[in-house]
Coordinates of C-alpha atoms and ligand atoms in Angstrom, one line a residue:
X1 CA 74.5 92.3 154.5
X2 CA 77.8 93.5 153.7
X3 CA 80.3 93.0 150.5
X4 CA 84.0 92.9 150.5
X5 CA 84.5 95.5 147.9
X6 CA 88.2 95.9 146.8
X7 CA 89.8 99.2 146.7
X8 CA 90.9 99.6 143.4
X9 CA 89.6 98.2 140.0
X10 CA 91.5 98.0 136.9
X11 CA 90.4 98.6 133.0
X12 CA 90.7 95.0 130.8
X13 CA 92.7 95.6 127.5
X14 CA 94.1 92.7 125.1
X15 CA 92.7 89.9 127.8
X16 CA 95.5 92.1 130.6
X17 CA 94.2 94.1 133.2
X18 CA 96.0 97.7 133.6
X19 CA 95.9 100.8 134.7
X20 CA 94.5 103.9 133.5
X21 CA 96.5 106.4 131.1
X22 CA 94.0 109.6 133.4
X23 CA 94.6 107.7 136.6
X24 CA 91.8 107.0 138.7
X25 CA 88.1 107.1 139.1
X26 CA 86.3 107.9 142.6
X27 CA 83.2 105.3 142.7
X28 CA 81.1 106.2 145.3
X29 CA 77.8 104.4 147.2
X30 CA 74.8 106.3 146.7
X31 CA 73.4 104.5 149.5
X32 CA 75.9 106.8 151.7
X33 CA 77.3 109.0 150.0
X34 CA 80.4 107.3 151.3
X35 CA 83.9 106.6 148.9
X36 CA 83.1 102.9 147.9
X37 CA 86.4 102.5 145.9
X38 CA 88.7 103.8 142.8
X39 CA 89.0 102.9 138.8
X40 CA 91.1 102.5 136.7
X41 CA 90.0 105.9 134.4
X42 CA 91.2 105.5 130.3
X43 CA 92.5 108.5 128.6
X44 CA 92.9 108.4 124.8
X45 CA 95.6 106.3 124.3
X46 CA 94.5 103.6 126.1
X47 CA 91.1 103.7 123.9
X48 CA 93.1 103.4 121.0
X49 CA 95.0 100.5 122.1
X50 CA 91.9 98.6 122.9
X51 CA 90.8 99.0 119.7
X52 CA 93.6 97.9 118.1
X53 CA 93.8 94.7 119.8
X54 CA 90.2 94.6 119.2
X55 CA 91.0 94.7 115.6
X56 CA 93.7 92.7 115.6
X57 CA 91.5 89.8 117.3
X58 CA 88.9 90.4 114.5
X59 CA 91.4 90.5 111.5
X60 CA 93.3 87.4 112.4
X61 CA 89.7 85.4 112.5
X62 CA 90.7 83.9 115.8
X63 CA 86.4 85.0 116.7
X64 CA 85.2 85.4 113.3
X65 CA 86.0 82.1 111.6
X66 CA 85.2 80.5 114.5
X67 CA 82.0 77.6 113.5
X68 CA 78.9 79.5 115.2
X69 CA 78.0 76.7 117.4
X70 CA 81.9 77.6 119.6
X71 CA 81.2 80.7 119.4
X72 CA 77.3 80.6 120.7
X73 CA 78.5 77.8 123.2
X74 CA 81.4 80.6 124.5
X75 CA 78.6 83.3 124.5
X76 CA 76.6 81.3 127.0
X77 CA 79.1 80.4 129.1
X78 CA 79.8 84.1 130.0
X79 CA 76.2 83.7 131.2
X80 CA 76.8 80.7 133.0
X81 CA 79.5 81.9 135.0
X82 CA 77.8 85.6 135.6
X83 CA 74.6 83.4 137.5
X84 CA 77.6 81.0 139.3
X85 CA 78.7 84.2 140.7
X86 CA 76.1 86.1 141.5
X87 CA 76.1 86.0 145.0
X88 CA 79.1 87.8 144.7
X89 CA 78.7 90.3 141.9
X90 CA 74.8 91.7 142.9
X91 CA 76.7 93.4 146.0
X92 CA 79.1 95.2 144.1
X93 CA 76.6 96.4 141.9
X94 CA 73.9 97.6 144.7
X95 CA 76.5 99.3 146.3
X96 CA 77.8 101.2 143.3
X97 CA 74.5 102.0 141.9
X98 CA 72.0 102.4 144.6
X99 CA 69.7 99.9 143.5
X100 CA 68.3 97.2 145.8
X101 CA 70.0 94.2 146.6
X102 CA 67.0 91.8 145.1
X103 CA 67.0 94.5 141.7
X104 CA 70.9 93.9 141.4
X105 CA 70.4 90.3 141.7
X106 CA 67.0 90.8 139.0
X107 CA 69.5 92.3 136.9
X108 CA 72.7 89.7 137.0
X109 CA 70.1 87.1 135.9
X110 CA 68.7 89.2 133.3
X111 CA 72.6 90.1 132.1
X112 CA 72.6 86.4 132.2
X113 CA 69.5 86.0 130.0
X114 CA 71.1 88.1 127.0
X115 CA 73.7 84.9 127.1
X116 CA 71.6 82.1 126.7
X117 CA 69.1 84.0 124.1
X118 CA 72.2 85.0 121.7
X119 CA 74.2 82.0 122.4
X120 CA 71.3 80.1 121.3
X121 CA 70.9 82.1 118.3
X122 CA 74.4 81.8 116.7
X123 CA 73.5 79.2 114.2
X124 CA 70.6 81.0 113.3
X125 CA 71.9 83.8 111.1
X126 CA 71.8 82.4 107.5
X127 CA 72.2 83.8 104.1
X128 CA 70.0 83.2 101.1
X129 CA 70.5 82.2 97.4
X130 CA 69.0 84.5 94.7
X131 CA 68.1 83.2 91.5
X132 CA 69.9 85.0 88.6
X133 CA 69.4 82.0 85.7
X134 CA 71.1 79.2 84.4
X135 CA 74.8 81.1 84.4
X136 CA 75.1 81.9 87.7
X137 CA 74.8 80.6 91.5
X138 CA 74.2 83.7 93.9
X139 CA 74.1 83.8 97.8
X140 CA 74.1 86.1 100.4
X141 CA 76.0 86.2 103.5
X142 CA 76.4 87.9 107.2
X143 CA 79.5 89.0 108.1
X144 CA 80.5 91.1 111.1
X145 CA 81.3 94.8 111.1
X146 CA 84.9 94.0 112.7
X147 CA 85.3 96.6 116.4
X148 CA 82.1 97.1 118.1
X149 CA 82.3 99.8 120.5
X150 CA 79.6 100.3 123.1
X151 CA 79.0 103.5 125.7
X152 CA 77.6 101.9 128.5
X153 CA 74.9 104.1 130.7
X154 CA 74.7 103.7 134.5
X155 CA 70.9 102.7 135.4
X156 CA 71.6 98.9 134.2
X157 CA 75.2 99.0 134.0
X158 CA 75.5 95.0 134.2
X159 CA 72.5 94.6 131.7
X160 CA 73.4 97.2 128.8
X161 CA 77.0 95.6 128.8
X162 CA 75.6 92.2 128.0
X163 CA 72.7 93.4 125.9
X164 CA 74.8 94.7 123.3
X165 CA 78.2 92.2 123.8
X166 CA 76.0 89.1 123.6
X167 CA 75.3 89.8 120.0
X168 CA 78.3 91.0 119.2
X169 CA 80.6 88.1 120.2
X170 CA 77.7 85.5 119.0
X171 CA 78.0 87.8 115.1
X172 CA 81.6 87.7 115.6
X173 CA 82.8 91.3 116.5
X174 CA 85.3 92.0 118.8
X175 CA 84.2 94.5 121.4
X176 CA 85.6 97.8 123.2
X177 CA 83.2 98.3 125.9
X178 CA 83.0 102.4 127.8
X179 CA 82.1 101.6 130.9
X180 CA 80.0 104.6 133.2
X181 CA 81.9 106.7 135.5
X182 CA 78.8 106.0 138.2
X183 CA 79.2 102.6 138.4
X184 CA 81.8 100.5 136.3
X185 CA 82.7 97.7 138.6
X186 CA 81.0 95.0 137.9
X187 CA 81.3 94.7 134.8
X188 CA 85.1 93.5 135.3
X189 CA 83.1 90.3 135.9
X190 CA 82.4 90.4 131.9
X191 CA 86.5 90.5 131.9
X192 CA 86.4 87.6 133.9
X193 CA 83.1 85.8 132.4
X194 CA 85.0 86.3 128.9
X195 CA 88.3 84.5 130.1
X196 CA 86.3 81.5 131.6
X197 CA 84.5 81.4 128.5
X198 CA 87.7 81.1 126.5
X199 CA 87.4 84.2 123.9
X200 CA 90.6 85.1 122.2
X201 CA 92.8 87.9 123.6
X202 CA 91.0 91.7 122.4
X203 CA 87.8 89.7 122.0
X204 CA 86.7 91.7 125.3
X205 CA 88.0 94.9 126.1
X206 CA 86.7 97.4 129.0
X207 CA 87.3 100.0 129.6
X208 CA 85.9 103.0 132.0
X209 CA 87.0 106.7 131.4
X210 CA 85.2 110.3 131.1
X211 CA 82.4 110.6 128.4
X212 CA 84.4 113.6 126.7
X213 CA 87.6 112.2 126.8
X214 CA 87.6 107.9 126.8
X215 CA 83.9 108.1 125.2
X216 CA 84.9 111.0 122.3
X217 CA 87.9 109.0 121.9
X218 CA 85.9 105.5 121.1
X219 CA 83.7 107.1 118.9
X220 CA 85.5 108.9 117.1
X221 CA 88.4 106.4 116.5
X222 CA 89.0 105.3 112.7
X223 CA 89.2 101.9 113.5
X224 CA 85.7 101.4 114.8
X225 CA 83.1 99.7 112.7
X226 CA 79.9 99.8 114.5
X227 CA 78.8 101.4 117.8
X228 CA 75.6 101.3 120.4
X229 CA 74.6 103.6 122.7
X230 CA 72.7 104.0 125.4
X231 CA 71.7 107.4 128.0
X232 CA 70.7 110.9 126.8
X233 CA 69.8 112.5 123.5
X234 CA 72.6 115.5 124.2
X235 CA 75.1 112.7 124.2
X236 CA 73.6 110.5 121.7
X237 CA 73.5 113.0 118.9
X238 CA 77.6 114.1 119.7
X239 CA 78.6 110.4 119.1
X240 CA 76.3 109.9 116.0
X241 CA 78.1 112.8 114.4
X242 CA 81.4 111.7 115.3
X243 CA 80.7 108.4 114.4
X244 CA 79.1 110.3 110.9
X245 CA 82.7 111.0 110.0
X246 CA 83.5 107.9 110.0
X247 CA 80.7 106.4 107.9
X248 CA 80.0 104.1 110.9
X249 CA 76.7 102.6 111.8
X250 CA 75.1 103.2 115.3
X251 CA 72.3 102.1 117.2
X252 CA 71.0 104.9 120.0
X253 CA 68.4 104.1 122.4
X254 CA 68.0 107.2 124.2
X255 CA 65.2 107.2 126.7
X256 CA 61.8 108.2 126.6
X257 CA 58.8 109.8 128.1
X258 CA 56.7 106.8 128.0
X259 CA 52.7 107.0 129.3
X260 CA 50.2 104.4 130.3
X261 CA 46.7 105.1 129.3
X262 CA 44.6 104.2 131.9
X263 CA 40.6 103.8 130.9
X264 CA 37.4 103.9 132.6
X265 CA 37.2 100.1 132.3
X266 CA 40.4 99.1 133.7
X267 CA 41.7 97.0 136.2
X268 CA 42.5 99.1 138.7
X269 CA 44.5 96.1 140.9
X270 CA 46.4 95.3 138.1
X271 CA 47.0 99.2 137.1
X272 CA 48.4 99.6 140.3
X273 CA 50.9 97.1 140.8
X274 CA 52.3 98.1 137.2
X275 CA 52.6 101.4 138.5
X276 CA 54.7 99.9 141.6
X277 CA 56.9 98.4 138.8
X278 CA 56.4 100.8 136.2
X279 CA 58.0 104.0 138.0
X280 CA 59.3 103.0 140.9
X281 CA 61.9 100.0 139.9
X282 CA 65.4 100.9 140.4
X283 CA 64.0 104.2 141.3
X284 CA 62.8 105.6 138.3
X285 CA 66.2 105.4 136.2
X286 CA 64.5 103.0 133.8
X287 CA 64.3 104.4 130.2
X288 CA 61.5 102.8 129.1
X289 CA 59.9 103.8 133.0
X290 CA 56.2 104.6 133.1
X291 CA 56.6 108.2 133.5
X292 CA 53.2 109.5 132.9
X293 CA 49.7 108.0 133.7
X294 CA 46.9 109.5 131.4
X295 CA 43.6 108.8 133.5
X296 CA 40.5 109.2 132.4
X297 CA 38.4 111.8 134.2
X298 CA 35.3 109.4 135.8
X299 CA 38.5 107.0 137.6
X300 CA 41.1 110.1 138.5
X301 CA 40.6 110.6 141.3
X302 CA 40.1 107.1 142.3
X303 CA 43.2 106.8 140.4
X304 CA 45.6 109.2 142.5
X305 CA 44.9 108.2 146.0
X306 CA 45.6 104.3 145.2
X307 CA 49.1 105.6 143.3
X308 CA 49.7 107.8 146.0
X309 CA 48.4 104.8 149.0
X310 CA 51.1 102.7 146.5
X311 CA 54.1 105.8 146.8
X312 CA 53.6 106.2 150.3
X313 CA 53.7 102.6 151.3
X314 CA 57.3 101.9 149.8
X315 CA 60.1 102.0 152.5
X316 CA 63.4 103.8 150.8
X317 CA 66.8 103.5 152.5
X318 CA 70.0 101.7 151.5
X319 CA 70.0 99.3 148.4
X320 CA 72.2 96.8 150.3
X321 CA 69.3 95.8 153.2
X322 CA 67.0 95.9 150.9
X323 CA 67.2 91.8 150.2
X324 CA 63.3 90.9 149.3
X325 CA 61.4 92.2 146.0
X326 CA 58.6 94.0 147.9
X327 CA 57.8 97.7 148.1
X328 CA 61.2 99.1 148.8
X329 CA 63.6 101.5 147.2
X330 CA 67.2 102.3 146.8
X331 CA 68.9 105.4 146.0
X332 CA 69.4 107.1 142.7
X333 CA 72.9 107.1 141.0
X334 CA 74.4 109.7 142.0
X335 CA 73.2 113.7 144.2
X336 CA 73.2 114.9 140.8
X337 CA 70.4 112.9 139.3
X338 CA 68.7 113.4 142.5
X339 CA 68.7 117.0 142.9
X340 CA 68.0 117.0 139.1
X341 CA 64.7 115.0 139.7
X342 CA 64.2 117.2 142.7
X343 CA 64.3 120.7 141.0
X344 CA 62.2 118.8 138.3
X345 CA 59.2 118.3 140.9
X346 CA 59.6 122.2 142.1
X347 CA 59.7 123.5 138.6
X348 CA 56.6 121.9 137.9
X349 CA 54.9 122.8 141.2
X350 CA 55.8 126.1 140.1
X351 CA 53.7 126.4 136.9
X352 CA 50.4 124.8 138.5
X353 CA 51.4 120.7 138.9
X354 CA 50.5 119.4 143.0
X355 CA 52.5 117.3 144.9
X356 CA 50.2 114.7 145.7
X357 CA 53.0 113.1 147.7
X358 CA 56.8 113.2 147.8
X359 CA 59.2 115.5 145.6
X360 CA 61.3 116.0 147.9
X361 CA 65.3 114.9 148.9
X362 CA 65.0 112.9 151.8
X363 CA 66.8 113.9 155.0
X364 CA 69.9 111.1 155.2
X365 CA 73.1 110.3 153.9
X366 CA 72.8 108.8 150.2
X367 CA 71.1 110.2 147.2
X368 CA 67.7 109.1 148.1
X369 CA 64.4 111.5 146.5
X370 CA 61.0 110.6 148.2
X371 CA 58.4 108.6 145.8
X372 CA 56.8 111.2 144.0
X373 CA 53.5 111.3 141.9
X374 CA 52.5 115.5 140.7
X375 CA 48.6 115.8 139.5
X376 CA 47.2 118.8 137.4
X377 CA 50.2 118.3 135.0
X378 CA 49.3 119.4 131.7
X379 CA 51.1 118.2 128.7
X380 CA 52.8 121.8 128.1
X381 CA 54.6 121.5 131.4
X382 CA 58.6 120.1 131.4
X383 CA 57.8 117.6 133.3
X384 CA 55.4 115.8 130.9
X385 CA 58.0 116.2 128.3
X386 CA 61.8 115.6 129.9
X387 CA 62.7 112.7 131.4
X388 CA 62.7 113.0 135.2
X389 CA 64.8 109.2 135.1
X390 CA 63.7 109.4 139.0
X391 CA 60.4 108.4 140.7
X392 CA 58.6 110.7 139.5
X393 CA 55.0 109.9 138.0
X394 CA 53.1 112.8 136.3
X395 CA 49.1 111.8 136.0
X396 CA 47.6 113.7 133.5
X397 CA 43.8 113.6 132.6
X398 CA 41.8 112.9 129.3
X399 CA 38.4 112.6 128.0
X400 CA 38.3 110.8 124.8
X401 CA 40.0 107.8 123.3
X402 CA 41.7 110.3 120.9
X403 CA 42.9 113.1 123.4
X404 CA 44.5 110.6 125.2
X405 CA 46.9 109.4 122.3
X406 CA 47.6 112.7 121.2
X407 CA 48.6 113.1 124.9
X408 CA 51.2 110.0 124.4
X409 CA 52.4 111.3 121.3
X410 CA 52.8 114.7 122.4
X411 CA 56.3 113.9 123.1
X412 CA 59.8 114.1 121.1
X413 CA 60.3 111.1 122.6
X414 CA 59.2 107.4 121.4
X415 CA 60.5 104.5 123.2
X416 CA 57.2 103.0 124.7
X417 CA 53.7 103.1 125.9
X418 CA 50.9 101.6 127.5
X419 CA 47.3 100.9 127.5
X420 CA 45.0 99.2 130.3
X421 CA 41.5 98.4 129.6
X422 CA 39.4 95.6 129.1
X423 CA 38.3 96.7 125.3
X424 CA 40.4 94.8 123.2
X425 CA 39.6 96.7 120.5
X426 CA 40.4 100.0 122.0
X427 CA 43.9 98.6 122.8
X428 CA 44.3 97.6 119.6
X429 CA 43.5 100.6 118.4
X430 CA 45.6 102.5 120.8
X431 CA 48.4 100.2 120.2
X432 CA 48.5 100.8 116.4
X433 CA 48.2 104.6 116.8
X434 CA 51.3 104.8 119.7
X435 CA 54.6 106.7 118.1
X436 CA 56.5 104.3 120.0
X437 CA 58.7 100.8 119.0
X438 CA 56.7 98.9 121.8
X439 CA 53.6 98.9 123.2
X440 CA 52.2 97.3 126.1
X441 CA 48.5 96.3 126.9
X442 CA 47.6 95.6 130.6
X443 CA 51.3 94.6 131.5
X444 CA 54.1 97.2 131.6
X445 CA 57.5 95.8 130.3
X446 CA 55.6 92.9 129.0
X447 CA 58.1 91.3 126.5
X448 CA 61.5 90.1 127.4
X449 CA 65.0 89.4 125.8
X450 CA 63.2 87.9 123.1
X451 CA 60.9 91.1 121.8
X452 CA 62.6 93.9 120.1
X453 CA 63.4 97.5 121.8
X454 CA 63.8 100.5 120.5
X455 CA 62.7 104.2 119.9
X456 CA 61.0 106.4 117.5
X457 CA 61.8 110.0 117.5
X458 CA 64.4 111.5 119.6
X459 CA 64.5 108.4 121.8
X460 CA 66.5 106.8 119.1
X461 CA 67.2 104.5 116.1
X462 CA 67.9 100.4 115.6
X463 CA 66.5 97.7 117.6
X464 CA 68.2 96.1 121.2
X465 CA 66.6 92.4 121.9
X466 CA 65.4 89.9 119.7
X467 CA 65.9 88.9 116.2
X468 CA 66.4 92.2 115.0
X469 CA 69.1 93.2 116.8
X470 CA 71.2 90.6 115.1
X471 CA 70.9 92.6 112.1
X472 CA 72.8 95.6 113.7
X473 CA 76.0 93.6 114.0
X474 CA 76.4 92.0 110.4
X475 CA 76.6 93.3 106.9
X476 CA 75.1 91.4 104.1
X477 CA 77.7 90.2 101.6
X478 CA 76.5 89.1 98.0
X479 CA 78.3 86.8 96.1
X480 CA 78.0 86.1 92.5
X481 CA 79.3 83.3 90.7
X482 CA 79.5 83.1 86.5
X483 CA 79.4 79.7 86.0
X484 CA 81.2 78.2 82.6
Ligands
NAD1 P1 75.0 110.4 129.3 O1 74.2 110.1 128.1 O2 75.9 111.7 129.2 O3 76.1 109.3 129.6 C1 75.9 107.9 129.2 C2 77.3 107.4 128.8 O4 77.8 108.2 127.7 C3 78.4 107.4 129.8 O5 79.1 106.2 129.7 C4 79.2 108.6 129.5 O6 80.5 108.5 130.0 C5 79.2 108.6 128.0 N1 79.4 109.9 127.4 C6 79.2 111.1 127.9 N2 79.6 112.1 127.0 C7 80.1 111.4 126.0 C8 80.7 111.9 124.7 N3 80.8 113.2 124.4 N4 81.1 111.0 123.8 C9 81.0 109.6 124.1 N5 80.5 109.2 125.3 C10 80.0 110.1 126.2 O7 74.1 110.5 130.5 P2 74.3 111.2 132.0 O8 74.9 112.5 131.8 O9 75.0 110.2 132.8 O10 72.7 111.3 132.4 C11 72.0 112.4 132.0 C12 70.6 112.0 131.6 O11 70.6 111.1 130.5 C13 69.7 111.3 132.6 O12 69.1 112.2 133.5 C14 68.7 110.6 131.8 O13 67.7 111.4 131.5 C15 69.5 110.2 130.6 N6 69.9 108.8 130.6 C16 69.2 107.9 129.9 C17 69.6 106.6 130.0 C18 68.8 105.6 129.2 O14 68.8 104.4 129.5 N7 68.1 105.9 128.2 C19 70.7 106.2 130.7 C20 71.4 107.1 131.4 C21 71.0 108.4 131.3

């Protein structure tokens, strides 16, 4: 399988595509290591003038006072036309990220998904009417913040995009979108999915540029009313200060160090192929991945040689001939991350953790890091507390019910956790005692578009998905009427 990538990729400002005011971008395949092709790369002033057209798009009302039902209609279209052309955008992602083929297509139809949820739920954001006696007549109402800017991390660069654009163009925001220096090219297809769909010029702007220079610039920017992001805490806590200064909302989501408790009485099939899914999709870079596994001490050992049968058995090489979900692998973003992941696994060999299998870079072109699972890890180590974003799983060991969610919680982090047993009650139990906005029982990443995502603790504040992340994109409006 091959994919006509073209050499050079433009930023999308005002509904024109141009150039970038800091030149270009180098994008390279992970898969090889190999120059894959150049961006467009945004300085400052092109920032600003996206955001002024953004502006201008929301003050003249050409989105805003559109009836919901166009506008929820437009949003799904950018869905439909992201699944008509998927056979052509999936390529352009594997190649830029790494990722399988058959993940990249997973994650064009999920990018699609956000479109036909949000679409759907334009006509559902209502106000209320509030009593205040005979004289008056009182109601609420939603209104949008005006320029919603979004940093865009690299692991789901296609997904994140339309995670947080789908509510904002079905709210009503216009949207300035900072695209990853890993990977930014497909989402010119939003660029393209948003003039098919037929939003208004600076509905949709994207942009990709450096984090300190496009990224500061977007967040610090006067004219921005709301922003999301999405990667590391470092990065998260510079643009909620500069947004701070602004008195402008965000929404982080920031990773996570997220375990699975695994009792006694589980289903060890079924604990397994979550595993498969759990740490080793899209190699690791998953925020929400399973990163730790706290087995209890009568199935550990059991435990480790299945997960390590399971780490050993998945073939890793290119993303691109990797077409069939199955137990295969792709690259990580970037040498980077990989030789990040890598010193991770040494570091923690070095204060007592054992390689059951992998930890190592593997010996070919491309950015590829051998499926790893370390035992003995103890929760004091780094690696049960930093996230690894690789495939990496640490399995730690408890004894009681209680040990083991102290374990989970032992973290900063707080995005989600797990529990697999066959006790309902000691899921639910476990469930309602997780520091974390989502917890799954005998299914990792159960839940979908529809379920709410989010952190507690450093890994973030707000809610992505579902109802409630409608809420992030409007501001309630009362109005009060004195009647004669
Ligand atoms: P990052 O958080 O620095 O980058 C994410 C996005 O933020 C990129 O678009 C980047 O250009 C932008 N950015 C960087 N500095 C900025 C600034 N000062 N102002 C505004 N925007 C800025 O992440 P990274 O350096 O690419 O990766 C480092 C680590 O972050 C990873 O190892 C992983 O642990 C974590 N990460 C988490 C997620 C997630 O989904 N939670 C995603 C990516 C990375």
């Amino acid at each position: 399988m091959t994919a006509d990538v073209k050499s050079y990729w433009q930023n999308y400002i005002d509904g024109k595509f141009v150039d970038g005011g800091a030149g270009r971008i180098a994008v390279d395949d992970p898969g090889t290591g190999e120059r894959l092709a150049e961006h467009a790369c945004a300085d400052a002033g092109d920032i600003d003038r996206a955001v002024t057209a953004a502006k201008r798009c929301h003050q003249n009302g050409s989105l805003f006072d559109m009836r919901p039902v166009e506008r929820g209609r437009m949003v799904k279209k950018m869905g439909d036309y992201l699944l008509a052309n998927i056979d052509e955008i999936a390529p352009i992602l594997t190649l830029e990220s790494g990722k399988t083929l058959w993940e990249a297509r997973k994650e064009v139809e999920g990018a699609a998904r956000y479109f036909e949820y949000y679409g759907n739920q334009a006509e559902t954001l209502e106000g209320r009417s509030i009593p205040l006696g005979a004289g008056y007549f009182d109601f609420t109402t939603y209104e949008p913040y005006g320029v919603s800017a979004q940093i865009i991390p690299w692991n789901f660069p296609l997904e994140m995009t339309a995670r947080g654009i789908s509510v904002a163009l079905t709210t009503g925001n216009a949207c300035v979108i900072k695209t990853p220096e890993l990977d930014p090219l497909s989402n010119y297809f939003f660029a393209k999915a948003g003039e098919y769909a037929g939003f208004p010029d600076g509905a949709i702007n994207i942009l990709c540029g450096e984090g300190a220079v496009a990224g500061a610039a977007l967040s610090a920017h006067p004219d921005v009313n709301q922003i999301v992001f999405t990667g590391s805490v470092p990065t998260g806590i510079a643009i909620a200060s500069a947004v701070a200064k602004n008195v402008v909302p965000c929404v982080l989501e920031l990773g996570g160090k997220s375990a699975a408790i695994v009792h006694a009485d589980a289903d060890l099939d079924n604990f397994i192929s979550n595993v498969r899914w759990g740490i080793y999709f899209n190699a690791g870079q998953v925020c929400s991945a399973m990163s730790r596994a706290i087995v209890h001490e009568s199935i550990h050992d059991e435990v480790v040689e299945r997960v390590v049968g399971l780490a050993k058995s998945m073939s890793v090489g290119p993303g691109i001939e990797r077409t069939e979900a199955g137990p295969n692998m792709g690259a990580m973003v970037s040498e980077k991350q990989r030789d990040r992941a890598a010193a991770m696994c040494g570091e923690a060999e070095r204060v007592g953790a054992v390689t059951a299998t992998g930890g190592r870079k593997m010996n070919q072109p491309g950015y590829f890091l051998e499926p790893t699972v370390l035992t003995n890890v103890t929760p004091d180590m780094a690696v049960a507390n930093e996230e690894v974003f690789g495939p990496v799983l640490s399995v730690l060991k408890f004894t009681s019910d209680d040990e083991a969610v102290s374990i989970a919680n032992g973290t900063p982090y707080g995005l989600v956790g797990g529990v697999f047993t066959k006790d309902i009650d000691r899921a639910t139990h476990a469930a309602k005692r997780f520091r974390a906005g989502q917890v799954f029982v005998n299914e990792w990443f159960a839940g979908g578009v529809e379920t709410p995502f989010g952190g507690y603790g450093k890994s973030g504040y707000g809610r992505e998905k579902g109802r409630e992340a409608l809420l992030n994109y409007v501001q309630t409006k009362n109005i009060a009427i004195k009647l004669r």
